[in-house]
PDB file of C-alpha atoms and ligand atoms in Angstrom:
ATOM      1  CA  UNK A  68       0.000   0.000   0.000  1.00  0.00           C
ATOM      2  CA  UNK A  69       1.494   3.360  -1.006  1.00  0.00           C
ATOM      3  CA  UNK A  70       2.435   5.522   1.976  1.00  0.00           C
ATOM      4  CA  UNK A  71       2.689   9.290   2.259  1.00  0.00           C
ATOM      5  CA  UNK A  72       6.016   9.662   0.497  1.00  0.00           C
ATOM      6  CA  UNK A  73       4.894   7.629  -2.526  1.00  0.00           C
ATOM      7  CA  UNK A  74       1.707   9.666  -2.851  1.00  0.00           C
ATOM      8  CA  UNK A  75       3.691  12.891  -2.457  1.00  0.00           C
ATOM      9  CA  UNK A  76       6.054  11.894  -5.282  1.00  0.00           C
ATOM     10  CA  UNK A  77       3.178  10.820  -7.501  1.00  0.00           C
ATOM     11  CA  UNK A  78       1.473  14.199  -7.013  1.00  0.00           C
ATOM     12  CA  UNK A  79       4.715  16.076  -7.701  1.00  0.00           C
ATOM     13  CA  UNK A  80       4.997  14.308 -11.047  1.00  0.00           C
ATOM     14  CA  UNK A  81       1.301  14.768 -11.810  1.00  0.00           C
ATOM     15  CA  UNK A  82       1.625  18.452 -11.037  1.00  0.00           C
ATOM     16  CA  UNK A  83       4.663  18.820 -13.310  1.00  0.00           C
ATOM     17  CA  UNK A  84       2.699  17.118 -16.101  1.00  0.00           C
ATOM     18  CA  UNK A  85      -0.759  18.634 -15.645  1.00  0.00           C
ATOM     19  CA  UNK A  86      -0.253  21.903 -13.755  1.00  0.00           C
ATOM     20  CA  UNK A  87      -1.246  24.877 -15.924  1.00  0.00           C
ATOM     21  CA  UNK A  88      -2.305  22.599 -18.788  1.00  0.00           C
ATOM     22  CA  UNK A  89      -5.673  22.399 -20.529  1.00  0.00           C
ATOM     23  CA  UNK A  90      -7.333  18.991 -20.666  1.00  0.00           C
ATOM     24  CA  UNK A  91      -7.794  17.709 -24.216  1.00  0.00           C
ATOM     25  CA  UNK A  92      -9.564  14.572 -23.028  1.00  0.00           C
ATOM     26  CA  UNK A  93     -11.319  13.679 -19.798  1.00  0.00           C
ATOM     27  CA  UNK A  94     -12.967  10.411 -18.835  1.00  0.00           C
ATOM     28  CA  UNK A  95     -14.263   9.136 -15.541  1.00  0.00           C
ATOM     29  CA  UNK A  96     -15.102   5.457 -15.690  1.00  0.00           C
ATOM     30  CA  UNK A  97     -17.069   5.405 -12.465  1.00  0.00           C
ATOM     31  CA  UNK A  98     -20.871   5.442 -12.485  1.00  0.00           C
ATOM     32  CA  UNK A  99     -21.354   8.647 -10.494  1.00  0.00           C
ATOM     33  CA  UNK A 100     -19.109  10.662 -12.871  1.00  0.00           C
ATOM     34  CA  UNK A 101     -19.790   8.836 -16.136  1.00  0.00           C
ATOM     35  CA  UNK A 102     -21.363  11.886 -17.750  1.00  0.00           C
ATOM     36  CA  UNK A 103     -18.821  14.404 -16.394  1.00  0.00           C
ATOM     37  CA  UNK A 104     -16.413  15.854 -18.955  1.00  0.00           C
ATOM     38  CA  UNK A 105     -13.765  18.435 -18.054  1.00  0.00           C
ATOM     39  CA  UNK A 106     -12.287  18.700 -21.544  1.00  0.00           C
ATOM     40  CA  UNK A 107     -11.117  22.276 -22.101  1.00  0.00           C
ATOM     41  CA  UNK A 108     -10.707  22.942 -18.378  1.00  0.00           C
ATOM     42  CA  UNK A 109      -7.247  23.958 -17.069  1.00  0.00           C
ATOM     43  CA  UNK A 110      -5.641  21.955 -14.258  1.00  0.00           C
ATOM     44  CA  UNK A 111      -4.414  24.488 -11.707  1.00  0.00           C
ATOM     45  CA  UNK A 112      -2.360  22.069  -9.622  1.00  0.00           C
ATOM     46  CA  UNK A 113      -2.139  18.570  -8.199  1.00  0.00           C
ATOM     47  CA  UNK A 114      -1.302  18.263  -4.512  1.00  0.00           C
ATOM     48  CA  UNK A 115      -1.139  15.486  -1.955  1.00  0.00           C
ATOM     49  CA  UNK A 116      -2.715  15.621   1.465  1.00  0.00           C
ATOM     50  CA  UNK A 117      -1.481  12.644   3.473  1.00  0.00           C
ATOM     51  CA  UNK A 118      -2.303   9.705   1.207  1.00  0.00           C
ATOM     52  CA  UNK A 119      -5.013  11.594  -0.695  1.00  0.00           C
ATOM     53  CA  UNK A 120      -4.622  13.180  -4.129  1.00  0.00           C
ATOM     54  CA  UNK A 121      -6.302  16.485  -5.005  1.00  0.00           C
ATOM     55  CA  UNK A 122      -6.488  17.727  -8.616  1.00  0.00           C
ATOM     56  CA  UNK A 123      -7.590  21.364  -8.558  1.00  0.00           C
ATOM     57  CA  UNK A 124      -9.169  22.721 -11.715  1.00  0.00           C
ATOM     58  CA  UNK A 125      -9.640  26.231 -13.098  1.00  0.00           C
ATOM     59  CA  UNK A 126     -13.425  25.885 -12.803  1.00  0.00           C
ATOM     60  CA  UNK A 127     -13.116  25.636  -8.988  1.00  0.00           C
ATOM     61  CA  UNK A 128     -13.714  21.916  -8.889  1.00  0.00           C
ATOM     62  CA  UNK A 129     -11.371  19.392  -7.263  1.00  0.00           C
ATOM     63  CA  UNK A 130     -10.947  15.757  -8.220  1.00  0.00           C
ATOM     64  CA  UNK A 131     -10.270  13.688  -5.116  1.00  0.00           C
ATOM     65  CA  UNK A 132      -8.670  10.252  -5.470  1.00  0.00           C
ATOM     66  CA  UNK A 133      -7.064   7.747  -3.112  1.00  0.00           C
ATOM     67  CA  UNK A 134      -4.885   4.725  -3.906  1.00  0.00           C
ATOM     68  CA  UNK A 135      -5.850   2.544  -0.909  1.00  0.00           C
ATOM     69  CA  UNK A 136      -4.210  -0.836  -1.625  1.00  0.00           C
ATOM     70  CA  UNK A 137      -3.692  -1.017  -5.379  1.00  0.00           C
ATOM     71  CA  UNK A 138      -4.465   2.245  -7.097  1.00  0.00           C
ATOM     72  CA  UNK A 139      -2.007   4.310  -9.103  1.00  0.00           C
ATOM     73  CA  UNK A 140      -1.771   7.221 -11.511  1.00  0.00           C
ATOM     74  CA  UNK A 141       0.450   6.617 -14.535  1.00  0.00           C
ATOM     75  CA  UNK A 142       1.825   9.176 -16.955  1.00  0.00           C
ATOM     76  CA  UNK A 143       2.425   8.329 -20.634  1.00  0.00           C
ATOM     77  CA  UNK A 144       3.467  10.356 -23.658  1.00  0.00           C
ATOM     78  CA  UNK A 145       0.373  11.284 -25.666  1.00  0.00           C
ATOM     79  CA  UNK A 146      -0.744   8.326 -27.801  1.00  0.00           C
ATOM     80  CA  UNK A 147       1.902   6.142 -26.131  1.00  0.00           C
ATOM     81  CA  UNK A 148       1.156   2.638 -24.898  1.00  0.00           C
ATOM     82  CA  UNK A 149      -0.623   2.336 -21.527  1.00  0.00           C
ATOM     83  CA  UNK A 150       0.974  -0.332 -19.379  1.00  0.00           C
ATOM     84  CA  UNK A 151      -0.618   0.037 -15.935  1.00  0.00           C
ATOM     85  CA  UNK A 152      -3.069  -2.856 -16.240  1.00  0.00           C
ATOM     86  CA  UNK A 153      -6.002  -4.120 -18.293  1.00  0.00           C
ATOM     87  CA  UNK A 154      -8.385  -1.543 -19.735  1.00  0.00           C
ATOM     88  CA  UNK A 155     -11.212  -2.492 -17.373  1.00  0.00           C
ATOM     89  CA  UNK A 156      -9.082  -1.327 -14.427  1.00  0.00           C
ATOM     90  CA  UNK A 157      -8.887   2.233 -15.784  1.00  0.00           C
ATOM     91  CA  UNK A 158     -10.953   4.612 -13.642  1.00  0.00           C
ATOM     92  CA  UNK A 159      -9.973   7.928 -15.171  1.00  0.00           C
ATOM     93  CA  UNK A 160      -8.136   9.445 -18.131  1.00  0.00           C
ATOM     94  CA  UNK A 161      -6.894  13.031 -18.074  1.00  0.00           C
ATOM     95  CA  UNK A 162      -4.993  13.972 -21.228  1.00  0.00           C
ATOM     96  CA  UNK A 163      -3.178  17.086 -22.384  1.00  0.00           C
ATOM     97  CA  UNK A 164      -1.660  17.812 -25.780  1.00  0.00           C
ATOM     98  CA  UNK A 165       1.506  16.044 -24.628  1.00  0.00           C
ATOM     99  CA  UNK A 166       0.515  13.424 -22.061  1.00  0.00           C
ATOM    100  CA  UNK A 167      -2.048  10.791 -21.175  1.00  0.00           C
ATOM    101  CA  UNK A 168      -2.523  10.516 -17.419  1.00  0.00           C
ATOM    102  CA  UNK A 169      -4.314   7.308 -16.503  1.00  0.00           C
ATOM    103  CA  UNK A 170      -5.744   6.350 -13.119  1.00  0.00           C
ATOM    104  CA  UNK A 171      -5.806   2.606 -12.466  1.00  0.00           C
ATOM    105  CA  UNK A 172      -7.771   0.715  -9.804  1.00  0.00           C
ATOM    106  CA  UNK A 173      -8.673   3.865  -7.884  1.00  0.00           C
ATOM    107  CA  UNK A 174     -11.264   2.987  -5.224  1.00  0.00           C
ATOM    108  CA  UNK A 175     -12.023   6.665  -4.627  1.00  0.00           C
ATOM    109  CA  UNK A 176     -12.807   8.991  -7.555  1.00  0.00           C
ATOM    110  CA  UNK A 177     -15.003  11.933  -6.684  1.00  0.00           C
ATOM    111  CA  UNK A 178     -15.505  15.486  -7.813  1.00  0.00           C
ATOM    112  CA  UNK A 179     -16.317  18.310  -5.420  1.00  0.00           C
ATOM    113  CA  UNK A 180     -15.967  22.055  -5.357  1.00  0.00           C
ATOM    114  CA  UNK A 181     -12.509  23.182  -4.257  1.00  0.00           C
ATOM    115  CA  UNK A 182     -14.029  25.073  -1.320  1.00  0.00           C
ATOM    116  CA  UNK A 183     -15.448  21.742  -0.077  1.00  0.00           C
ATOM    117  CA  UNK A 184     -12.101  19.911   0.084  1.00  0.00           C
ATOM    118  CA  UNK A 185     -12.250  19.834   3.860  1.00  0.00           C
ATOM    119  CA  UNK A 186     -15.178  17.422   3.671  1.00  0.00           C
ATOM    120  CA  UNK A 187     -12.767  14.765   2.332  1.00  0.00           C
ATOM    121  CA  UNK A 188      -9.414  15.721   3.908  1.00  0.00           C
ATOM    122  CA  UNK A 189     -10.357  18.043   6.782  1.00  0.00           C
ATOM    123  CA  UNK A 190     -10.254  15.197   9.299  1.00  0.00           C
ATOM    124  CA  UNK A 191      -6.566  14.533   8.646  1.00  0.00           C
ATOM    125  CA  UNK A 192      -3.873  15.390  11.149  1.00  0.00           C
ATOM    126  CA  UNK A 193      -0.761  17.366  10.124  1.00  0.00           C
ATOM    127  CA  UNK A 194       0.751  16.045   6.898  1.00  0.00           C
ATOM    128  CA  UNK A 195       4.298  14.752   7.434  1.00  0.00           C
ATOM    129  CA  UNK A 196       5.307  16.067   4.003  1.00  0.00           C
ATOM    130  CA  UNK A 197       2.889  18.973   3.788  1.00  0.00           C
ATOM    131  CA  UNK A 198       3.234  22.712   4.322  1.00  0.00           C
ATOM    132  CA  UNK A 199       0.910  22.347   7.309  1.00  0.00           C
ATOM    133  CA  UNK A 200       3.240  20.016   9.242  1.00  0.00           C
ATOM    134  CA  UNK A 201       3.238  20.703  12.979  1.00  0.00           C
ATOM    135  CA  UNK A 202       5.003  18.411  15.403  1.00  0.00           C
ATOM    136  CA  UNK A 203       3.203  19.871  18.401  1.00  0.00           C
ATOM    137  CA  UNK A 204      -0.218  19.414  16.817  1.00  0.00           C
ATOM    138  CA  UNK A 205       0.576  15.800  15.871  1.00  0.00           C
ATOM    139  CA  UNK A 206       1.710  15.094  19.439  1.00  0.00           C
ATOM    140  CA  UNK A 207      -1.381  16.772  20.866  1.00  0.00           C
ATOM    141  CA  UNK A 208      -3.631  14.566  18.751  1.00  0.00           C
ATOM    142  CA  UNK A 209      -1.720  11.362  19.533  1.00  0.00           C
ATOM    143  CA  UNK A 210      -1.661  12.076  23.273  1.00  0.00           C
ATOM    144  CA  UNK A 211      -5.393  12.780  23.355  1.00  0.00           C
ATOM    145  CA  UNK A 212      -5.821   8.993  23.680  1.00  0.00           C
ATOM    146  CA  UNK A 213      -2.935   8.053  26.008  1.00  0.00           C
ATOM    147  CA  UNK A 214      -3.959   4.433  26.529  1.00  0.00           C
ATOM    148  CA  UNK A 215      -4.053   3.602  22.851  1.00  0.00           C
ATOM    149  CA  UNK A 216      -1.138   1.591  21.467  1.00  0.00           C
ATOM    150  CA  UNK A 217       1.484   3.630  19.642  1.00  0.00           C
ATOM    151  CA  UNK A 218       1.185   1.182  16.739  1.00  0.00           C
ATOM    152  CA  UNK A 219      -2.465   2.126  16.226  1.00  0.00           C
ATOM    153  CA  UNK A 220      -1.917   5.831  16.913  1.00  0.00           C
ATOM    154  CA  UNK A 221       0.733   6.126  14.181  1.00  0.00           C
ATOM    155  CA  UNK A 222      -1.571   4.610  11.552  1.00  0.00           C
ATOM    156  CA  UNK A 223      -4.515   6.833  12.447  1.00  0.00           C
ATOM    157  CA  UNK A 224      -4.440   9.525   9.754  1.00  0.00           C
ATOM    158  CA  UNK A 225      -6.458  11.819  12.028  1.00  0.00           C
ATOM    159  CA  UNK A 226      -3.354  12.051  14.256  1.00  0.00           C
ATOM    160  CA  UNK A 227      -0.786  12.596  11.538  1.00  0.00           C
ATOM    161  CA  UNK A 228      -1.079  11.935   7.830  1.00  0.00           C
ATOM    162  CA  UNK A 229       1.255   9.796   5.756  1.00  0.00           C
ATOM    163  CA  UNK A 230       2.386   6.783   7.795  1.00  0.00           C
ATOM    164  CA  UNK A 231       1.358   3.253   6.792  1.00  0.00           C
ATOM    165  CA  UNK A 232       2.395  -0.193   7.958  1.00  0.00           C
ATOM    166  CA  UNK A 233       5.866  -0.002   6.407  1.00  0.00           C
ATOM    167  CA  UNK A 234       6.973   3.160   8.195  1.00  0.00           C
ATOM    168  CA  UNK A 235       5.176   2.201  11.380  1.00  0.00           C
ATOM    169  CA  UNK A 236       7.162  -1.032  11.693  1.00  0.00           C
ATOM    170  CA  UNK A 237      10.489   0.514  10.793  1.00  0.00           C
ATOM    171  CA  UNK A 238      10.064   3.592  12.931  1.00  0.00           C
ATOM    172  CA  UNK A 239       9.173   1.624  16.046  1.00  0.00           C
ATOM    173  CA  UNK A 240      12.185  -0.621  15.479  1.00  0.00           C
ATOM    174  CA  UNK A 241      14.531   2.347  15.074  1.00  0.00           C
ATOM    175  CA  UNK A 242      13.255   3.820  18.348  1.00  0.00           C
ATOM    176  CA  UNK A 243      13.243   0.473  20.200  1.00  0.00           C
ATOM    177  CA  UNK A 244       9.525   0.702  20.953  1.00  0.00           C
ATOM    178  CA  UNK A 245       7.161  -2.304  21.035  1.00  0.00           C
ATOM    179  CA  UNK A 246       4.133  -1.697  18.754  1.00  0.00           C
ATOM    180  CA  UNK A 247       1.642  -2.329  21.558  1.00  0.00           C
ATOM    181  CA  UNK A 248       3.214   0.167  23.966  1.00  0.00           C
ATOM    182  CA  UNK A 249       0.533   2.614  25.167  1.00  0.00           C
ATOM    183  CA  UNK A 250       1.194   6.098  23.852  1.00  0.00           C
ATOM    184  CA  UNK A 251       1.694   7.429  27.416  1.00  0.00           C
ATOM    185  CA  UNK A 252       4.493   4.868  27.907  1.00  0.00           C
ATOM    186  CA  UNK A 253       6.601   5.893  24.892  1.00  0.00           C
ATOM    187  CA  UNK A 254       9.749   7.566  26.236  1.00  0.00           C
ATOM    188  CA  UNK A 255      10.458  10.146  23.574  1.00  0.00           C
ATOM    189  CA  UNK A 256       7.336  10.421  21.474  1.00  0.00           C
ATOM    190  CA  UNK A 257       8.440  13.706  19.895  1.00  0.00           C
ATOM    191  CA  UNK A 258      11.673  12.115  18.703  1.00  0.00           C
ATOM    192  CA  UNK A 259       9.751   9.142  17.312  1.00  0.00           C
ATOM    193  CA  UNK A 260       7.342  11.326  15.332  1.00  0.00           C
ATOM    194  CA  UNK A 261      10.130  13.581  14.114  1.00  0.00           C
ATOM    195  CA  UNK A 262      12.039  10.547  12.921  1.00  0.00           C
ATOM    196  CA  UNK A 263       8.959   9.418  11.000  1.00  0.00           C
ATOM    197  CA  UNK A 264       8.990  12.700   9.132  1.00  0.00           C
ATOM    198  CA  UNK A 265      12.705  12.271   8.386  1.00  0.00           C
ATOM    199  CA  UNK A 266      12.161   8.777   6.983  1.00  0.00           C
ATOM    200  CA  UNK A 267       9.389   9.891   4.642  1.00  0.00           C
ATOM    201  CA  UNK A 268      11.392  12.941   3.623  1.00  0.00           C
ATOM    202  CA  UNK A 269      14.503  10.891   2.851  1.00  0.00           C
ATOM    203  CA  UNK A 270      12.489   8.513   0.676  1.00  0.00           C
ATOM    204  CA  UNK A 271      10.265  11.013  -1.070  1.00  0.00           C
ATOM    205  CA  UNK A 272      12.017  10.836  -4.462  1.00  0.00           C
ATOM    206  CA  UNK A 273      12.721   7.086  -4.362  1.00  0.00           C
ATOM    207  CA  UNK A 274      10.738   4.431  -6.184  1.00  0.00           C
ATOM    208  CA  UNK A 275      11.703   1.847  -3.546  1.00  0.00           C
ATOM    209  CA  UNK A 276      11.660   2.834   0.107  1.00  0.00           C
ATOM    210  CA  UNK A 277      14.572   2.047   2.401  1.00  0.00           C
ATOM    211  CA  UNK A 278      15.095   2.630   6.098  1.00  0.00           C
ATOM    212  CA  UNK A 279      18.421   0.821   6.329  1.00  0.00           C
ATOM    213  CA  UNK A 280      20.080   3.052   3.748  1.00  0.00           C
ATOM    214  CA  UNK A 281      20.636  -0.048   1.605  1.00  0.00           C
ATOM    215  CA  UNK A 282      18.703  -0.091  -1.688  1.00  0.00           C
ATOM    216  CA  UNK A 283      19.374  -3.731  -2.556  1.00  0.00           C
ATOM    217  CA  UNK A 284      16.480  -6.209  -2.669  1.00  0.00           C
ATOM    218  CA  UNK A 285      15.868  -7.877   0.670  1.00  0.00           C
ATOM    219  CA  UNK A 286      18.010  -5.326   2.547  1.00  0.00           C
ATOM    220  CA  UNK A 287      15.799  -2.277   2.571  1.00  0.00           C
ATOM    221  CA  UNK A 288      14.025  -2.877   5.889  1.00  0.00           C
ATOM    222  CA  UNK A 289      14.887  -3.877   9.458  1.00  0.00           C
ATOM    223  CA  UNK A 290      11.691  -5.685  10.394  1.00  0.00           C
ATOM    224  CA  UNK A 291       8.923  -4.977   7.857  1.00  0.00           C
ATOM    225  CA  UNK A 292       7.934  -8.180   6.012  1.00  0.00           C
ATOM    226  CA  UNK A 293      10.822 -10.072   7.639  1.00  0.00           C
ATOM    227  CA  UNK A 294       8.906 -12.498   9.923  1.00  0.00           C
ATOM    228  CA  UNK A 295      11.030 -15.270  11.418  1.00  0.00           C
ATOM    229  CA  UNK A 296      14.211 -13.776   9.945  1.00  0.00           C
ATOM    230  CA  UNK A 297      17.061 -12.724  12.263  1.00  0.00           C
ATOM    231  CA  UNK A 298      17.092  -9.122  13.483  1.00  0.00           C
ATOM    232  CA  UNK A 299      19.822  -7.177  11.683  1.00  0.00           C
ATOM    233  CA  UNK A 300      21.043  -5.833  15.026  1.00  0.00           C
ATOM    234  CA  UNK A 301      20.783  -8.705  17.483  1.00  0.00           C
ATOM    235  CA  UNK A 302      19.935 -11.858  15.527  1.00  0.00           C
ATOM    236  CA  UNK A 303      16.670 -12.550  17.395  1.00  0.00           C
ATOM    237  CA  UNK A 304      13.878 -13.755  15.107  1.00  0.00           C
ATOM    238  CA  UNK A 305      11.453 -11.039  14.034  1.00  0.00           C
ATOM    239  CA  UNK A 306       7.853 -11.513  15.204  1.00  0.00           C
ATOM    240  CA  UNK A 307       4.629 -10.459  13.521  1.00  0.00           C
ATOM    241  CA  UNK A 308       0.962 -10.152  14.411  1.00  0.00           C
ATOM    242  CA  UNK A 309      -2.139  -8.349  13.215  1.00  0.00           C
ATOM    243  CA  UNK A 310      -3.800  -5.946  15.602  1.00  0.00           C
ATOM    244  CA  UNK A 311      -5.916  -2.815  15.608  1.00  0.00           C
ATOM    245  CA  UNK A 312      -9.574  -1.857  15.779  1.00  0.00           C
ATOM    246  CA  UNK A 313     -11.959  -4.622  14.741  1.00  0.00           C
ATOM    247  CA  UNK A 314     -12.142  -4.833  10.967  1.00  0.00           C
ATOM    248  CA  UNK A 315      -9.048  -2.631  10.583  1.00  0.00           C
ATOM    249  CA  UNK A 316      -6.402  -4.990  11.928  1.00  0.00           C
ATOM    250  CA  UNK A 317      -3.045  -4.381  10.278  1.00  0.00           C
ATOM    251  CA  UNK A 318       0.116  -6.424  10.297  1.00  0.00           C
ATOM    252  CA  UNK A 319       2.937  -5.366  12.556  1.00  0.00           C
ATOM    253  CA  UNK A 320       6.557  -6.587  12.773  1.00  0.00           C
ATOM    254  CA  UNK A 321       9.037  -6.190  15.618  1.00  0.00           C
ATOM    255  CA  UNK A 322      12.148  -7.601  17.260  1.00  0.00           C
ATOM    256  CA  UNK A 323      11.245  -8.844  20.753  1.00  0.00           C
ATOM    257  CA  UNK A 324      14.734  -8.065  22.034  1.00  0.00           C
ATOM    258  CA  UNK A 325      15.319  -4.618  20.511  1.00  0.00           C
ATOM    259  CA  UNK A 326      11.682  -3.643  21.159  1.00  0.00           C
ATOM    260  CA  UNK A 327      10.729  -5.224  24.480  1.00  0.00           C
ATOM    261  CA  UNK A 328       7.115  -5.104  25.609  1.00  0.00           C
ATOM    262  CA  UNK A 329       6.538  -2.709  28.514  1.00  0.00           C
TER     263      UNK A 329
HETATM  264 ZN1   ZN B 425      16.902  -7.112  17.581  1.00  0.00          ZN
END
């Protein structure tokens, strides 16, 4: 699942391609927008907000999309071959004179007025890669529920926007914190959150994320997706479990020695 840095990079590229350009073709292959056509409209800008994508148009409408597990936006030269998946997975096509921008497998495709953006992203906490980032506000939101596990608090986009299961696992390892530690029991929560921002920032232009500094396959993470493999620091076997609110359980990885339960 794409995390905040991947969405940020995608929106940077979309903005470079579409920003200031007039749409020469516009298709929404979702029932609620099937008859909507923005051909001739200028794209003002494309920005990310946490893991959400916002395409702002000159007619004061905003297209809101989200990747969830499998979605992506791909950019092709105009009339070039589309390679992001079978045609039936295409949810939207936004073309300019020079490029075809194709949205695949997007579970969220909705159009709203730009002034209404808060109805879809207003609930989000400070964006780790956004101009609104505020460490103190993120900490205030996290600490509002002191008994909640830090593992759940980091994934809750209402606390801070951009962290998914990859960064959660790696961040907690780097800080030596067990995922189920209650928020009130985390020694240096500010340092942990700040480090999360640094990790996303360091990876924001990379296609493949790394937290170890090593870009080779199988060496990019300390604990994420390494169950039953030896910890890179102490050799203890990495553990994994799913936990979280009912229906939203997410997989977590940790080293029981480097991240002891408290
Ligand atoms: Zn270890």
